[in-house]
CSV table of C-alpha atoms and ligand atoms in Angstrom, one decimal:
chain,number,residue,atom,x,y,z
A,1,UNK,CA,-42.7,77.0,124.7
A,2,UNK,CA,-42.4,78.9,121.5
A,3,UNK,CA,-42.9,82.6,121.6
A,4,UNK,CA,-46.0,83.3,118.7
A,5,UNK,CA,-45.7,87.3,120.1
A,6,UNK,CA,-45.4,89.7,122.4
A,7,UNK,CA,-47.9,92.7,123.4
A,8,UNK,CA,-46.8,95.7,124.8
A,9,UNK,CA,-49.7,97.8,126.2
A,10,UNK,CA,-49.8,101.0,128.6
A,11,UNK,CA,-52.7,101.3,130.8
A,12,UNK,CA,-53.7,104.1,133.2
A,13,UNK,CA,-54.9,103.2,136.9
A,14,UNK,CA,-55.5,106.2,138.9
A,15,UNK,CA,-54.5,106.3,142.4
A,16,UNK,CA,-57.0,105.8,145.1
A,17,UNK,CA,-54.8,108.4,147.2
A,18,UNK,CA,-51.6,110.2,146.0
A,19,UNK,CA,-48.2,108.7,146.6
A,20,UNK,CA,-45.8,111.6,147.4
A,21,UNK,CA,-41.9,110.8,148.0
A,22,UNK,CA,-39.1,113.2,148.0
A,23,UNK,CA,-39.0,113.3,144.4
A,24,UNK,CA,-42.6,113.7,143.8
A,25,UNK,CA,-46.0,113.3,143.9
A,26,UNK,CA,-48.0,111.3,141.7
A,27,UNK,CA,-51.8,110.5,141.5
A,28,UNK,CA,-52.4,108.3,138.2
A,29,UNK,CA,-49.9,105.7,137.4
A,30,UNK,CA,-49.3,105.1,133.5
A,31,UNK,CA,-48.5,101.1,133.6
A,32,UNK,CA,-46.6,99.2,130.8
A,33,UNK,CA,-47.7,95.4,130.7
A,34,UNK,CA,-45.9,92.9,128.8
A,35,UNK,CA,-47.8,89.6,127.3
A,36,UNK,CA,-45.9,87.0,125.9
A,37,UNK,CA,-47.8,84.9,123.7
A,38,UNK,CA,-46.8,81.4,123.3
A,39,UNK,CA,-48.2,77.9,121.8
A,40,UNK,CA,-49.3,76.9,125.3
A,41,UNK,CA,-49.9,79.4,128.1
A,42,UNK,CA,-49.7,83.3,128.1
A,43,UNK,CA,-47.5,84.6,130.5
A,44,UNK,CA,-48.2,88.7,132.0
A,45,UNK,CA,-45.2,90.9,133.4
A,46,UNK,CA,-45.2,94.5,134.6
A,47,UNK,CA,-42.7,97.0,134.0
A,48,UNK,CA,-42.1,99.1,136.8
A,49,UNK,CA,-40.6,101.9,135.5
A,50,UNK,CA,-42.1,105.1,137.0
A,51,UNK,CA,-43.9,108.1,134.6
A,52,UNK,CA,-41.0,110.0,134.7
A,53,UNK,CA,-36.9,109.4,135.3
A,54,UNK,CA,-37.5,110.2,138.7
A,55,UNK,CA,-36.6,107.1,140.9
A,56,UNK,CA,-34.0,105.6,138.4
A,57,UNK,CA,-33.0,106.8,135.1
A,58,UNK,CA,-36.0,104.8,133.5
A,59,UNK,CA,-39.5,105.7,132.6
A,60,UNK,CA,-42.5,104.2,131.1
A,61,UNK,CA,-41.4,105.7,127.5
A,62,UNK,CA,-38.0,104.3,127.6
A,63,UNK,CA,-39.1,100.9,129.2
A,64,UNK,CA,-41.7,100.6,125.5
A,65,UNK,CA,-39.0,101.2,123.1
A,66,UNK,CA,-36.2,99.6,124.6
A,67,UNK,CA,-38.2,96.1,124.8
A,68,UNK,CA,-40.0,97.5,121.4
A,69,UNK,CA,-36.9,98.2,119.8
A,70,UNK,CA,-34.3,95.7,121.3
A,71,UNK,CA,-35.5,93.4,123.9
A,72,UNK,CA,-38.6,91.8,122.6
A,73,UNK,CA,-37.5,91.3,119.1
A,74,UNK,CA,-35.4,88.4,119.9
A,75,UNK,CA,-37.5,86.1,121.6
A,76,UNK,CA,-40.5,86.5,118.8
A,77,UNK,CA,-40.4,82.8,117.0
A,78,UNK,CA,-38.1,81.2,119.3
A,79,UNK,CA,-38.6,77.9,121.9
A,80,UNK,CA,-38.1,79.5,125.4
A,81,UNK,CA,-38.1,76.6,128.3
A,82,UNK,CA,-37.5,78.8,131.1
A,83,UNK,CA,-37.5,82.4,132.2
A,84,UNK,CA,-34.1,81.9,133.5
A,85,UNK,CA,-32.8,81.9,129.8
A,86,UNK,CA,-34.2,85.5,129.6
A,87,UNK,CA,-30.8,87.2,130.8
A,88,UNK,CA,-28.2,85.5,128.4
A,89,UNK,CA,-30.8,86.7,125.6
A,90,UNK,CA,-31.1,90.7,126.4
A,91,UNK,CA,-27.6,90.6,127.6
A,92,UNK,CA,-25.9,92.8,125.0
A,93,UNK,CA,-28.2,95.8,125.7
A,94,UNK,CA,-26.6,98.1,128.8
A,95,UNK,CA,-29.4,98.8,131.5
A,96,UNK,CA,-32.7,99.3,131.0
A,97,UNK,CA,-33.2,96.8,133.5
A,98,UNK,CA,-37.0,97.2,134.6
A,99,UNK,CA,-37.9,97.0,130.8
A,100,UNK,CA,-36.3,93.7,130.8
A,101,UNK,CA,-37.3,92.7,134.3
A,102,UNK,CA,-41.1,93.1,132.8
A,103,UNK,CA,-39.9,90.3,129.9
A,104,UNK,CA,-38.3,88.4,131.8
A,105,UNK,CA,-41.0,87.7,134.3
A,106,UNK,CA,-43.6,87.2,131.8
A,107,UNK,CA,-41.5,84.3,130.6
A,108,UNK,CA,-41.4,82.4,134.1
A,109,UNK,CA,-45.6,83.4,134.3
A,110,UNK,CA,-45.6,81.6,131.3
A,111,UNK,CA,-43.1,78.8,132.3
A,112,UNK,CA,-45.1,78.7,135.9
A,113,UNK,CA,-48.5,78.3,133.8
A,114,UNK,CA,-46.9,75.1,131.9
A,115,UNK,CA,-45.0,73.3,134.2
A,116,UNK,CA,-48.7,73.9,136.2
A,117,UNK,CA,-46.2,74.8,139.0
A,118,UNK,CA,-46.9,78.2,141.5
A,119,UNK,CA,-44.9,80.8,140.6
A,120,UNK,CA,-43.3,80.9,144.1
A,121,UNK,CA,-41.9,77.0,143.6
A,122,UNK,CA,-40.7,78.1,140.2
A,123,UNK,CA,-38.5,80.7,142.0
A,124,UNK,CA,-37.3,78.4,145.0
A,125,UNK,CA,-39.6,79.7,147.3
A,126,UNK,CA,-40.8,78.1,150.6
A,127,UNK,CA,-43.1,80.3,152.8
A,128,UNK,CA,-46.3,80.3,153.1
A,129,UNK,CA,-47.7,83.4,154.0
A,130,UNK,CA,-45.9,86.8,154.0
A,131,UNK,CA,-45.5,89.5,156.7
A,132,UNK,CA,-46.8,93.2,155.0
A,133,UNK,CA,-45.4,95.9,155.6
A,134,UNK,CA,-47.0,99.6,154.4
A,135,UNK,CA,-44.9,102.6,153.0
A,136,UNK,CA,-46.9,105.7,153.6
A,137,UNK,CA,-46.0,108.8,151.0
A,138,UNK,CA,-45.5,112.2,152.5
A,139,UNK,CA,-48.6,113.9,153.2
A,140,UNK,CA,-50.9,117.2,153.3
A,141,UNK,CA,-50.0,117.9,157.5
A,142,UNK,CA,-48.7,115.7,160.0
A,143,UNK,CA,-52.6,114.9,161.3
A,144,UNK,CA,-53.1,113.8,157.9
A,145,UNK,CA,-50.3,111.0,158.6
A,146,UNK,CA,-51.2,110.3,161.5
A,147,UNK,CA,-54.6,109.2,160.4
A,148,UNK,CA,-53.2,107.3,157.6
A,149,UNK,CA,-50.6,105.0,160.3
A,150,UNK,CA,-53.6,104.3,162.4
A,151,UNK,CA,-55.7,103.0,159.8
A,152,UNK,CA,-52.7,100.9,158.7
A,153,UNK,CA,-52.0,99.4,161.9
A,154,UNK,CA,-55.8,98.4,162.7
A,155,UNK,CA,-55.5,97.0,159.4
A,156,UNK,CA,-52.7,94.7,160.8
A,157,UNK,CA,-50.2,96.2,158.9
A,158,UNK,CA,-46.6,94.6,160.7
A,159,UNK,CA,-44.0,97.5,159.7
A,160,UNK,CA,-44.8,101.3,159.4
A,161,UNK,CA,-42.4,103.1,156.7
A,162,UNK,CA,-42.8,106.3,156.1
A,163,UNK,CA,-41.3,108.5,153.3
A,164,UNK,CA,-39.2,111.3,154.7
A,165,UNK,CA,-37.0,114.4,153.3
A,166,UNK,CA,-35.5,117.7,155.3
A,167,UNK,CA,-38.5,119.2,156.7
A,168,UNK,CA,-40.1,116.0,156.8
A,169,UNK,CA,-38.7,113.8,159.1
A,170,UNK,CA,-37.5,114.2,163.0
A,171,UNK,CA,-40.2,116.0,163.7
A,172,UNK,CA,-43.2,114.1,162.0
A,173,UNK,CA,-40.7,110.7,163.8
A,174,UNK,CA,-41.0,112.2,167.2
A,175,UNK,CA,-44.9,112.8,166.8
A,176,UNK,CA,-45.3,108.7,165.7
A,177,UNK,CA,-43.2,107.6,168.6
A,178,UNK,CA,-44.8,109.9,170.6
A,179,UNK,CA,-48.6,107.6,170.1
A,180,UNK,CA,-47.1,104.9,169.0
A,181,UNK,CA,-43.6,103.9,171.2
A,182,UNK,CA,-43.5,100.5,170.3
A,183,UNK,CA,-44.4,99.5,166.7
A,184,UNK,CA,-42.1,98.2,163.8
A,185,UNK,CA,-40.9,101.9,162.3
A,186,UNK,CA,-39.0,102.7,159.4
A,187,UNK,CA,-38.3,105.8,157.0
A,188,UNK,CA,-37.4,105.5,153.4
A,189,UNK,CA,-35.6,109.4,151.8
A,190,UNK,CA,-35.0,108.2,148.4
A,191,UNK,CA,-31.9,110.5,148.3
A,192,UNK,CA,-32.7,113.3,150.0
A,193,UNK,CA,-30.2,113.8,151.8
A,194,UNK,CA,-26.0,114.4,151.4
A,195,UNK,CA,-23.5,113.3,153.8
A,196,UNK,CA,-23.0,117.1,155.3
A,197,UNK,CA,-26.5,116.5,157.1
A,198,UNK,CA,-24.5,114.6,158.8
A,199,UNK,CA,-25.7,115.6,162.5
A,200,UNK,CA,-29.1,116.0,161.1
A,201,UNK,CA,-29.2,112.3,160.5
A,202,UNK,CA,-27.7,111.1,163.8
A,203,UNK,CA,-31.1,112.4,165.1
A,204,UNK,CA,-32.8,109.7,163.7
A,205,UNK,CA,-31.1,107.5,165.8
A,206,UNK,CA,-33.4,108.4,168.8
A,207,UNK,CA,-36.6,106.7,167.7
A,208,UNK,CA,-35.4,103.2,167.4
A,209,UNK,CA,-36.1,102.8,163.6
A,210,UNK,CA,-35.9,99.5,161.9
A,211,UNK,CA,-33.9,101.0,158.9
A,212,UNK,CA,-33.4,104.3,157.0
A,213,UNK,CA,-34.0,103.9,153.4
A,214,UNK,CA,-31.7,105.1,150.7
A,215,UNK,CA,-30.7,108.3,152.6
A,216,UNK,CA,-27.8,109.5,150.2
A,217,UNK,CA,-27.1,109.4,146.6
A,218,UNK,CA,-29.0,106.9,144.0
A,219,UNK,CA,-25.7,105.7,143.0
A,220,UNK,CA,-23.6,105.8,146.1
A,221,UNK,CA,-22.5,103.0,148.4
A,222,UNK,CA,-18.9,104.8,149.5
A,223,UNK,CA,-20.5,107.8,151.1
A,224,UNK,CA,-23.3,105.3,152.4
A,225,UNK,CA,-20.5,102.9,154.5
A,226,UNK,CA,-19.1,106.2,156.0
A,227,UNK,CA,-22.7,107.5,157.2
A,228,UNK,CA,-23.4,103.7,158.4
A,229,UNK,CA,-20.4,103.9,160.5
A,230,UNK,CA,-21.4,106.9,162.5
A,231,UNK,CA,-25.4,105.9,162.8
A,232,UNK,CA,-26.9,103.3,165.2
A,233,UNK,CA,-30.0,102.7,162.5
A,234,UNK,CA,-29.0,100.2,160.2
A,235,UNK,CA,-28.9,101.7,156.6
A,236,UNK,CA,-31.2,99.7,153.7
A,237,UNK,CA,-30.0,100.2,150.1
A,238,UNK,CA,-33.0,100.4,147.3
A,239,UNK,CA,-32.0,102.8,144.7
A,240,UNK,CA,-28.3,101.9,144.5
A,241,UNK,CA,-28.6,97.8,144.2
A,242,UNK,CA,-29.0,96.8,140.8
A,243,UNK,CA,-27.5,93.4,141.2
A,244,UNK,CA,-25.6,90.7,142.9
A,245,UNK,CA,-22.1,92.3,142.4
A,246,UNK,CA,-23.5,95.6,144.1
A,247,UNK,CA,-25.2,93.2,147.3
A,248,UNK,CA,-21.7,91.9,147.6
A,249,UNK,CA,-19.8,95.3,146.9
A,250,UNK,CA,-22.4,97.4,149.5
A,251,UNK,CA,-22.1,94.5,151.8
A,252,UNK,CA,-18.3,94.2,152.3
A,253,UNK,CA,-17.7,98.0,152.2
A,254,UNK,CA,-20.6,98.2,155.3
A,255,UNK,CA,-22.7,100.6,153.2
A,256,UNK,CA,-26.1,98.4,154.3
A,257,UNK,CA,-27.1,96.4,157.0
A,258,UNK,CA,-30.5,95.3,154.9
A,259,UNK,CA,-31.2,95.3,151.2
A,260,UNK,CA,-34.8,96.1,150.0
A,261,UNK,CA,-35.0,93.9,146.5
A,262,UNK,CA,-37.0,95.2,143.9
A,263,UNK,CA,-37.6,92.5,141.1
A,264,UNK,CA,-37.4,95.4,138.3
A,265,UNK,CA,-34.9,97.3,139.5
A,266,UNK,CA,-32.5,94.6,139.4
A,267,UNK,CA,-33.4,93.2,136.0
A,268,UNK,CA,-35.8,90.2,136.5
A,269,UNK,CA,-36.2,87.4,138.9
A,270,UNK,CA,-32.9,85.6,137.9
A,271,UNK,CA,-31.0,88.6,139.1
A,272,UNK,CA,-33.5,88.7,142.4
A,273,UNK,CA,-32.7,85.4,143.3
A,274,UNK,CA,-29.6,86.4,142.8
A,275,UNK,CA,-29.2,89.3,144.9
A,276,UNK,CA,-31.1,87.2,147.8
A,277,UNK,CA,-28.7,84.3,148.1
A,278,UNK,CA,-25.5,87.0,148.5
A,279,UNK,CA,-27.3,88.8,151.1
A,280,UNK,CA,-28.6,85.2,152.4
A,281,UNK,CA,-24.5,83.9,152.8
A,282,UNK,CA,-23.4,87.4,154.6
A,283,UNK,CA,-26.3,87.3,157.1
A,284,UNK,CA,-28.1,90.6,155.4
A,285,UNK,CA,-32.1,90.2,155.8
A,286,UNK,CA,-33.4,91.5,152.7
A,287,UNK,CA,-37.6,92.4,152.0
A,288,UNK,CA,-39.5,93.3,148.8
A,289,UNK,CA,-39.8,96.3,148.3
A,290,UNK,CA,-43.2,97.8,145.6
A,291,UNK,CA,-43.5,100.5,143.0
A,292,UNK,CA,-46.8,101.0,143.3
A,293,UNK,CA,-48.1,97.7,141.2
A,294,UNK,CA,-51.3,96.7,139.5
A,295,UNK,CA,-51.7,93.3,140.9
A,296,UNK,CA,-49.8,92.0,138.2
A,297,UNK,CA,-46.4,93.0,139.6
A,298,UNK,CA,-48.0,92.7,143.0
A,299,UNK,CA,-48.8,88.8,142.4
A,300,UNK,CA,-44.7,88.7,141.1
A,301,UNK,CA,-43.7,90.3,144.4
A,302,UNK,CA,-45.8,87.8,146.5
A,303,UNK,CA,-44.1,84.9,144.9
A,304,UNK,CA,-40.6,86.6,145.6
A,305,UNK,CA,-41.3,87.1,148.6
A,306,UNK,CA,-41.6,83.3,149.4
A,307,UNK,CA,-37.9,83.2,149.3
A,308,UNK,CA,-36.1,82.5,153.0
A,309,UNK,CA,-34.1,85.3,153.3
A,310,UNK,CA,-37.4,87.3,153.2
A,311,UNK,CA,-37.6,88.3,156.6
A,312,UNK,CA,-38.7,91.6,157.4
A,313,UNK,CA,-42.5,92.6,156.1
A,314,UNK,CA,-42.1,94.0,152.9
A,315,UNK,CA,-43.9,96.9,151.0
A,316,UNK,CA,-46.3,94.5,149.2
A,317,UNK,CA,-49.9,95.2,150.4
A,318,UNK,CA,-53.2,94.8,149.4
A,319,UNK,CA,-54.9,96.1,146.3
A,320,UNK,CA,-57.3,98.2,147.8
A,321,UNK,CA,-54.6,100.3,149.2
A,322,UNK,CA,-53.7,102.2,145.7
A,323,UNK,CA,-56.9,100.8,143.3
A,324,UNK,CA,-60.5,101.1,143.2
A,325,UNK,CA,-60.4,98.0,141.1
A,326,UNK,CA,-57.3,95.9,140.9
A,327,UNK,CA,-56.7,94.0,137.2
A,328,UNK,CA,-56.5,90.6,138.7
A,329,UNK,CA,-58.8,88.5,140.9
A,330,UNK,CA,-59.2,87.8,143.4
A,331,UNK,CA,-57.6,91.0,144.4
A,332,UNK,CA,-54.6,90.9,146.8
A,333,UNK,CA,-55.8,90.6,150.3
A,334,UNK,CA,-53.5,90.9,153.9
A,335,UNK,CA,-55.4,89.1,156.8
A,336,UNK,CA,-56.3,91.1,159.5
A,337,UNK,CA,-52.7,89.6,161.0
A,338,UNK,CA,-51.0,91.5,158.6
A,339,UNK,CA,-50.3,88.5,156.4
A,340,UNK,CA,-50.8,87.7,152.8
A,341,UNK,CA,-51.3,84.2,151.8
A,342,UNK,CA,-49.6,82.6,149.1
A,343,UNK,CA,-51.7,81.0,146.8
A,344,UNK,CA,-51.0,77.4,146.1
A,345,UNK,CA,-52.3,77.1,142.5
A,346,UNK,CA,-50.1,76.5,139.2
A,347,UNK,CA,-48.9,80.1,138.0
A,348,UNK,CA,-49.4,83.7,139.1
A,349,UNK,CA,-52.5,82.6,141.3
A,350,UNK,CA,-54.3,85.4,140.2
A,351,UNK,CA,-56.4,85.3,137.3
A,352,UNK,CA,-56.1,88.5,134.6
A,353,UNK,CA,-59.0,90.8,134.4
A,354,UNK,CA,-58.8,90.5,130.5
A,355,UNK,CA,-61.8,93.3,130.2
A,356,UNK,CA,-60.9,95.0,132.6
A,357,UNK,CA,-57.6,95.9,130.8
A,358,UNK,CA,-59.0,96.5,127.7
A,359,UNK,CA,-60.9,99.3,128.5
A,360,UNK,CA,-57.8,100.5,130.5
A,361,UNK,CA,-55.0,100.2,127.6
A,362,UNK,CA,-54.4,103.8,125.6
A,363,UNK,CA,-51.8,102.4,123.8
A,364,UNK,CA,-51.2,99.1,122.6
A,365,UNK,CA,-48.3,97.2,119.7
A,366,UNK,CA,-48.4,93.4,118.9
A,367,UNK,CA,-44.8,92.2,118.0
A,368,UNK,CA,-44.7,89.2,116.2
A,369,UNK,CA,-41.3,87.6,114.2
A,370,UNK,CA,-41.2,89.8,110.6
A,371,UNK,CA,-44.2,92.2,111.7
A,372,UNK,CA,-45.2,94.3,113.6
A,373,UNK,CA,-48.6,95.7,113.9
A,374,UNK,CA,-50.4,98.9,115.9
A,375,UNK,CA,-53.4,98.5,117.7
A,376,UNK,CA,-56.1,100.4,118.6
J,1,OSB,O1,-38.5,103.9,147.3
J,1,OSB,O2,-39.7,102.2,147.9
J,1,OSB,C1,-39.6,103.3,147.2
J,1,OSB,C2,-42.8,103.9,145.3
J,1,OSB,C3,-42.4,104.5,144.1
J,1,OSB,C4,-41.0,104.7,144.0
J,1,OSB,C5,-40.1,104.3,145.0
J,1,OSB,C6,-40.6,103.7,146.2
J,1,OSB,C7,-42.0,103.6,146.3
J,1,OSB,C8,-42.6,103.0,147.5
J,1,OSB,C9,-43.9,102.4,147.3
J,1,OSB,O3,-42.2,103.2,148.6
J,1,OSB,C10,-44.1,101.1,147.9
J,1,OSB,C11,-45.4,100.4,147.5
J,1,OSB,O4,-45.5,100.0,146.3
J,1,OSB,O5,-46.2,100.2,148.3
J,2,MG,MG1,-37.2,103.0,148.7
């Protein structure tokens, strides 16, 4: 395939319901898509870097001009085969790993849509259908919450997670358990905490939780293995794995019993894969974790998940959960068993609502090799 160009656009989707997590609430999401343009197919990636350095160090604005700038410039002109040759390519540049994540991606898309492969085979994926999971923000009141689990469940959603911080948590646990003993629950603090909460946290352990999410530091695993040692829940890392070496590194210091893998947080689906087969080989179940995806990034996730070591439901869910109107169709659907079903046709298996994110894109640049040219 030869790259003609790449677009980088930013479209706004608001929220059907605001997503609130210990670092913030947010109701519109600002969305940077990445189209590569070849000779044959055109392959679509999402970057999902949050509105603000909030999560990880990245945002939308630093995602468009490190691909702008660095990244994309590379690949315009050139014969790509496979989206695994991404890496070596953006290799020199430090970090910045969603930016490239939403390349890279866009170059298997692409390299699915040729090889009139689906995406999931591309990626060495095998299931069929995958367990869903929902992660539910922190709310208005505790009623509010309440609500929002029991629509989930009748749904058929197969894991509860919600988002917790001091204040938010033992409490609001103790009223779930309290209606609901039995269900698949887990909490996710995105840092909230610090390792002199210490007794506060071994609370937790009373409600039989699947996991606790990313309690301490963003970029801690040391403090992480002591807090594991001293806590029956099994601690999942999200924020702090942005690799293979760090699976292996949090695995063999005992930091994390389960590993959450977010395709852009660690780069791309090479470096996925990647983290998948450490955690596969030291007996670590890992599950895909979201970032609140158009159902571009969502179709990406469903293909990742097909991957074996994807055992627990992740937090990939249905469209209608955070859009009015999702840019792809059909939109992404979970059956009233709380499965999605992995479409078997060559690509994405989701068709791109073209229109649809037209009218959506406030900002839009075409890169092509020598030029480079504004739109709209
Ligand atoms: O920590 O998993 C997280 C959303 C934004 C930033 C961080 C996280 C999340 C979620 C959303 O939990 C999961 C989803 O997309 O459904
Ligand atoms: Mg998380």
């Amino acid at each position: 395939m030869k790259v003609e160009a790449i677009t980088l656009r930013e479209i706004r989707m608001p929220l059907v319901h605001f997503f609130e997590t210990s670092f913030g609430r947010t109701t519109e999401r600002r969305i940077l898509l990445v189209t590569v343009h070849t000779d044959g197919p055109e392959g679509w990636g999402e970057c999902v870097a949050g509105e603000d350095p909030f999560y990880s160090e990245e945002s939308v604005d630093t995602a468009w001009y490190a691909l702008e700038k660095y990244l994309a410039p590379p690949f315009l002109g050139k014969g790509i085969d496979k989206g695994a040759e991404a890496p070596a390519m953006m290799g020199k540049i430090r970090g910045h790993r969603m930016a490239k994540g939403a390349l890279e991606n866009a170059l298997w898309d692409a390299e699915a849509q040729a090889r009139q492969t689906p995406l999931c085979l591309l990626l060495g994926g095998s299931q069929t259908e995958i367990p869903c999971g929902v992660s539910i923000g922190i709310q208005n009141s505790h009623d509010q919450l309440l609500e929002k689990i029991e629509t989930e469940l009748s749904a058929g959603y197969r894991r509860i997670k919600v988002k917790c911080k001091p204040g938010w948590d033992v409490e609001v646990f103790g009223k779930i358990r309290d209606r609901w003993s039995d269900i698949l629950l887990s909490c996710d603090a995105n840092s909230a905490y610090t390792l002199e909460q210490i007794e506060h946290l071994k609370k937790f352990d009373r409600f039989n939780l699947l996991m606790i999410e990313q309690p301490l530091w963003y970029d801690d695993f040391y403090f992480h293995a002591q807090l594991q040692k001293k806590l029956k829940t099994s601690i999942c890392l999200d924020e702090a794995i942005h690799g293979a070496r760090d699976a292996q590194a949090a695995i063999e210091l005992g930091a994390c019993r389960i590993i959450n893998i977010k395709v852009g947080r660690v780069g791309g689906f090479s470096e996925a894969i990647a983290v998948h087969n450490v955690a596969l080989k030291n007996g670590i179940p890992v599950w895909c974790g979201g970032m609140l995806e158009s159902g571009i990034g969502r179709s990406h996730n469903i293909a990742l998940s097909t991957l074996k070591n994807f055992t627990l439901p992740g937090d990939v869910s249905a469209s209608k959960r955070y859009w009015k109107e999702d840019i792809i169709e059909p939109a992404v659907e979970v059956s009233p068993q709380g499965f999605i079903k992995v479409p078997e046709t060559a690509g994405r298996g989701f068709k791109i609502k073209a229109d649809l994110i037209e009218k959506l894109t406030v900002r839009k640049k075409i890169l092509r090799a020598g030029v480079s040219s504004a739109a709209d």
